[in-house]
C-alpha positions in Angstrom: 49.0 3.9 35.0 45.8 5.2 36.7 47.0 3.6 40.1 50.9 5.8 39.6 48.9 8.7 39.0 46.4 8.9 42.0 49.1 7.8 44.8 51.0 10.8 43.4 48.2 12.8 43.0 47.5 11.7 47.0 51.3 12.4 48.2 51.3 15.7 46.8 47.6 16.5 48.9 49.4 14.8 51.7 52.7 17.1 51.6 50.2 20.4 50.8 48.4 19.6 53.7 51.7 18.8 56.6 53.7 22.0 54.8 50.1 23.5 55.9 49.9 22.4 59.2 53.6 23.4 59.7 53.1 26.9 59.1 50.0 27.4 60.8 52.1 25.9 63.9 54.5 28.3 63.9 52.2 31.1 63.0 50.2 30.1 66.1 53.3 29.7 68.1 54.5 33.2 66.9 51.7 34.7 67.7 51.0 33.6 71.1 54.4 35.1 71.8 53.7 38.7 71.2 50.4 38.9 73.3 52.1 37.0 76.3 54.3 39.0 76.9 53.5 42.0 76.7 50.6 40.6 79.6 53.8 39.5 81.3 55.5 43.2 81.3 51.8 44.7 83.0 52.1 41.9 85.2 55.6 43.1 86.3 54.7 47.2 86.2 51.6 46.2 88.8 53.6 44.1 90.9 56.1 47.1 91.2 53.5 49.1 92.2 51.7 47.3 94.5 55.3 46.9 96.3 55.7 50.6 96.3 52.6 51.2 97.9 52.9 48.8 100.5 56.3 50.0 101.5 54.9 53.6 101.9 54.7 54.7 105.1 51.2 57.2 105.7 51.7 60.8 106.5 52.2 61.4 110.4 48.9 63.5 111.2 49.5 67.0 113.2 47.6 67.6 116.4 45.2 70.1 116.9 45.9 72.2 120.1 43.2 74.1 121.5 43.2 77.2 123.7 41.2 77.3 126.8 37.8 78.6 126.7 37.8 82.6 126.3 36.2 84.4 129.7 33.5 86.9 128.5 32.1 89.5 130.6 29.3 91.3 129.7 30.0 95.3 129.7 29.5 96.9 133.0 26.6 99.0 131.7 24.4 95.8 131.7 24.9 95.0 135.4 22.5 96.9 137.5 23.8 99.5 139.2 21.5 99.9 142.2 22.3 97.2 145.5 19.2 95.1 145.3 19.0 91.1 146.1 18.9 89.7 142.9 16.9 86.6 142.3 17.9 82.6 142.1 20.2 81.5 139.7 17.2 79.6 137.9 14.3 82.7 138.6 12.1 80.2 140.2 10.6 82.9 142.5 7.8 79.9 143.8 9.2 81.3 147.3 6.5 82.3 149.8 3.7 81.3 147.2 4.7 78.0 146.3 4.8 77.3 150.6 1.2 78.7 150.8 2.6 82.6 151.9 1.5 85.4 151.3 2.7 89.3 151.0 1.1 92.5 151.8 2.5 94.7 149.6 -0.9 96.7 148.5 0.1 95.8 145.3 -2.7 94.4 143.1 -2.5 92.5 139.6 -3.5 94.5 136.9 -6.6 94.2 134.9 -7.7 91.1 133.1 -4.2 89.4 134.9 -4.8 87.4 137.8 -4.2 83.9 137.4 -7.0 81.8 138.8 -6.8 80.2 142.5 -7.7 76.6 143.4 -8.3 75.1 146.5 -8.6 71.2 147.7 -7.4 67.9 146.6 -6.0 68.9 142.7 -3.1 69.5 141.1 -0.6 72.4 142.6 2.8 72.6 140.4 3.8 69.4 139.8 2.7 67.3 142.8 -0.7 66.4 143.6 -2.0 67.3 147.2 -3.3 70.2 148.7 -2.5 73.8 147.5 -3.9 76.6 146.0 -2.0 76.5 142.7 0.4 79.3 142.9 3.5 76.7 142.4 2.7 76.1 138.8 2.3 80.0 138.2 5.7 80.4 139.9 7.2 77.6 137.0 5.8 79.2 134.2 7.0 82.7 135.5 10.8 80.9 135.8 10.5 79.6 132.3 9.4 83.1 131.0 12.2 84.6 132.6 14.3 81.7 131.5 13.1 82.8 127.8 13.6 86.1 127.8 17.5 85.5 129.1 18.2 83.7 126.0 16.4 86.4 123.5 16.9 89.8 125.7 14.1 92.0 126.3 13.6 95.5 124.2 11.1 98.1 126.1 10.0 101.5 125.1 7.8 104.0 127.4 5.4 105.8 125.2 4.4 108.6 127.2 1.6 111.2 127.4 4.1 114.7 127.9 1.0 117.3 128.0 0.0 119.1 131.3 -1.5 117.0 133.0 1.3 114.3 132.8 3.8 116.0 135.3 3.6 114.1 138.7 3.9 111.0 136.2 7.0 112.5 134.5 8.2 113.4 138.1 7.8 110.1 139.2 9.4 108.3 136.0 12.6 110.4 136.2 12.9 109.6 139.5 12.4 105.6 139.6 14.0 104.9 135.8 17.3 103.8 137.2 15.5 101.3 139.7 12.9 100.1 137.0 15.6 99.3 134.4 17.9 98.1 137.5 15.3 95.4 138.7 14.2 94.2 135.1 18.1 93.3 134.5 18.1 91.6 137.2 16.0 89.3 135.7 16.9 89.7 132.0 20.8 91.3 131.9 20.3 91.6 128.4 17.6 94.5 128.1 17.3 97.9 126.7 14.8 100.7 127.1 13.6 103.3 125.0 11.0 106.4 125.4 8.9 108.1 122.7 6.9 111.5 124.4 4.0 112.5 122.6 1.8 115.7 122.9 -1.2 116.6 120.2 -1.2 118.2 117.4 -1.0 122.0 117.2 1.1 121.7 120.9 4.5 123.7 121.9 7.5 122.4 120.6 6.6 118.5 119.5 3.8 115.8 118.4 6.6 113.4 119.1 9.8 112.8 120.4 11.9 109.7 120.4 15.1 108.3 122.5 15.3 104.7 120.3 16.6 101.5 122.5 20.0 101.8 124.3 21.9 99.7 127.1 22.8 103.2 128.0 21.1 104.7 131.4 22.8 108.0 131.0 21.3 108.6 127.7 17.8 107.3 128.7 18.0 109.7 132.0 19.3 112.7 130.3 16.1 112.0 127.9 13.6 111.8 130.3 15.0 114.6 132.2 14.8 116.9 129.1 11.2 116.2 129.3 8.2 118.6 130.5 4.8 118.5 130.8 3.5 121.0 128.7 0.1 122.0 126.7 -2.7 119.4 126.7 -6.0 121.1 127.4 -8.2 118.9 124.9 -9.8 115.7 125.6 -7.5 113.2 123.2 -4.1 113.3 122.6 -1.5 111.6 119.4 -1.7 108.5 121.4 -1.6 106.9 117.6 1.8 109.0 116.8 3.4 107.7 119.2 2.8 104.3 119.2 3.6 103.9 115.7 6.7 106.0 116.1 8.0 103.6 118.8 6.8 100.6 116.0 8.8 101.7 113.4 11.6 103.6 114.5 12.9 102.0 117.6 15.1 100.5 116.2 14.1 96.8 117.8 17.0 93.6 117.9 15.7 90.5 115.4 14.8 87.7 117.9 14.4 90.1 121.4 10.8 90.2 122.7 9.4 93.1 122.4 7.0 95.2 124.9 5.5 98.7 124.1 4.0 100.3 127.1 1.2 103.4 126.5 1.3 105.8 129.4 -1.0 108.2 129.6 -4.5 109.5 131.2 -6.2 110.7 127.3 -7.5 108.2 124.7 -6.6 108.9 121.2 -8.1 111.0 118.7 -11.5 109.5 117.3 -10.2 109.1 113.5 -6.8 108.0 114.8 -8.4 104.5 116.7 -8.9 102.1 113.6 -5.2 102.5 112.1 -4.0 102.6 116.1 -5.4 99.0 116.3 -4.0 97.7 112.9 -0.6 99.1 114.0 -1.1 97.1 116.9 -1.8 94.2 115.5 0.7 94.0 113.4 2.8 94.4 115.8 1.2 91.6 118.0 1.6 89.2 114.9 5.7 90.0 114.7 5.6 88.6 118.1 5.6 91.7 120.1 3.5 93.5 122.8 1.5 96.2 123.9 0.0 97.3 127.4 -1.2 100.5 128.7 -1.3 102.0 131.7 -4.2 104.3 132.1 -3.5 107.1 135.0 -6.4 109.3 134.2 -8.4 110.7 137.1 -11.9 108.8 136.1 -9.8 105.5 136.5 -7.7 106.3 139.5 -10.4 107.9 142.2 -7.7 107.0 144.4 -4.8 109.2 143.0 -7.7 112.6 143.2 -8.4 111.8 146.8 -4.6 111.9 147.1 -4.7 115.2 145.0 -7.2 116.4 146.9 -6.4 114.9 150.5 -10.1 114.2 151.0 -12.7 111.0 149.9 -14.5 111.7 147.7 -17.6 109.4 146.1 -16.0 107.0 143.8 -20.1 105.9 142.2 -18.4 108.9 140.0 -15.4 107.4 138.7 -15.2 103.9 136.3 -12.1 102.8 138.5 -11.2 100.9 135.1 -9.1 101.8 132.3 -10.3 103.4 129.8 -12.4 101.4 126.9 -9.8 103.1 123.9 -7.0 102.1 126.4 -8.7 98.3 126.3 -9.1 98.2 122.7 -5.6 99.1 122.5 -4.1 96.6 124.9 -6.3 94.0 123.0 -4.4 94.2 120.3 -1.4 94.6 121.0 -1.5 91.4 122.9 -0.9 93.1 126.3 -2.8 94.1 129.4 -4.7 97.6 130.1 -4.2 98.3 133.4 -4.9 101.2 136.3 -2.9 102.1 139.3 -5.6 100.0 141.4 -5.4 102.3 144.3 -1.9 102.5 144.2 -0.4 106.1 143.5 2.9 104.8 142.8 3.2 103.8 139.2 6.7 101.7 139.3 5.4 98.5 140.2 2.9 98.7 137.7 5.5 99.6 134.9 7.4 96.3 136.4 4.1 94.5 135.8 3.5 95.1 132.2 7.1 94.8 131.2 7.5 90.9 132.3 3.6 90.3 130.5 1.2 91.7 133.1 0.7 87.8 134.0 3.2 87.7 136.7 1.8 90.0 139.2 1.7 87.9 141.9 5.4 86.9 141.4 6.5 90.8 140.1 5.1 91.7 143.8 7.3 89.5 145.6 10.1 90.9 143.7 9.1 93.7 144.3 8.7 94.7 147.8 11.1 97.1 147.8 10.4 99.3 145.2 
């Protein structure tokens, strides 16, 4: 009896366990349906895809067309009106100095400007041999020039209006269309301003201002509305109107910059510590201030012309001025006299391309 009962206890274990197996099987089996294929149906939607996009043909790119290059020309007031030889395409004005010439032209560099001469076996521009080293002052005054092309050049006279100033105002009004014709020459892009000064207490102005302009009709018509009036004291607002032509010239961002002082009277005692602060401040922007001292004590020369006789010149400094020095200093620039010279054009050329130049300024210059 115990032997009946275990096989059937054993069967019914054996027929639990294969009805077990059975549906875990088909459960499996069922299973492994619904996750294939929906993997099957991605499978498809990619494929279709990737078909599409390699079937697709890429936009056709349009060409750019470009117009030829625009022609400027620069307005007619800029080109100078006077029919002077103009210079070399590249300014390098080496000419008779960088061949061992020379000019006699009476001119004379200003003060503190003349550029050391060597002799013998050195260097002269770039070669080695024997020279006497104008060829290199020649390059530097091409790469100057070269500069101030590509910035432009902004210049305002500040000039001394009182009584004494007249034959200087004559000669001004008269060479203002050659000065401004040779600079642009040199530097197409430049303008020009004036600020006249008197003292205080004088007829009809302490200052008077005509600010930068390409415009020589409006820098003519200014100067010729000038006269030399009042004076009579020994200083003069020198201080006014340098810090007039500072602040209200109305100076382009990048041009260089070049304030030249024109007068024969220092400035007033009081007035020569904030003169030299203006200046340097000015000096530190980038800009530049010279002076040109045509006073009597300085210029022997020009009272022997006055007075069509010698006279003794152990009487006269024959240098500028020590305010008009201290000035100069500075503002960077040069203080210069006529030199013997009663002409004052050159000189103005001069100090507008840096005082530096001269030698190279004279043989521009030979003309003028």
């Amino acid at each position: 009896m115990k032997g009946l009962r275990w096989l059937k206890s054993s069967t019914l274990w054996l027929a639990l366990l294969a009805v077990s197996l059975l549906i875990h099987v088909m459960v499996t089996w069922h299973a492994s349906r619904s996750i294939v294929a929906p993997l099957a149906e991605r499978d498809a939607e990619v494929e279709e895809v990737e078909v599409l996009l390699d079937v697709a043909d890429p936009p056709e790119q349009e060409k750019l067309v470009f117009e030829d290059n625009i022609e400027f020309e620069p307005p007619a007031i800029l080109v100078p009106s006077s029919a002077l030889k103009p210079p070399p395409p590249d300014v390098n004005l080496a000419m008779e100095a960088a061949a061992g010439g020379s000019t006699d032209t009476g001119f004379a560099a200003p003060l503190l400007s003349s550029e050391p001469a060597t002799g013998g076996q050195g260097v002269a521009g770039f070669g080695l041999g024997t020279g006497t080293g104008l060829e290199a002052s020649a390059n530097r005054f091409a790469a100057y020039v070269q500069g101030l092309r590509e910035t432009g050049l902004d210049v305002v006279f500040v000039v001394d209006t009182t009584g004494s100033m007249e034959w200087v105002l004559t000669e001004v009004n008269a060479r203002i269309i050659d000065i401004v014709d040779a600079v642009r020459l040199l530097v197409p892009i430049s303008r020009f301003g004036v600020v006249a000064y008197r003292d205080y207490g004088e007829p009809g102005y302490v200052t008077k201002l005509q600010p930068l302009t390409y415009s020589l009709n409006k820098l003519a018509r200014f100067l010729g509305q000038l006269s030399a009036e009042g004076g009579g004291s020994h200083q003069e607002a020198v201080y006014d109107g340098v810090k007039v032509a500072v602040n209200e010239s109305g100076w382009r961002l990048g041009a260089k910059k070049v304030i030249i002082v024109l007068g024969d009277a220092p400035p007033h005692k009081e007035a020569v510590k904030p003169l030299l602060s203006v200046n340097k401040a000015f000096a530190r922007e980038g800009g530049q201030i010279s002076a040109l001292d045509v006073s009597r004590d300085a210029n022997p020369a020009l009272l022997e012309a006055t007075l069509g006789r010698p006279v003794n010149r152990a009487f006269y400094s024959g240098k500028p001025m020590l305010d008009y020095q201290l000035l100069a200093e500075a503002g960077g620039g040069i203080a210069s006299t006529l030199d013997g010279d009663v002409k004052i054009t050159r000189h103005l050329m001069s100090l507008i391309m840096g005082g530096q130049f001269a030698r190279e300024m004279a043989l521009l210059l030979e003309g003028l």
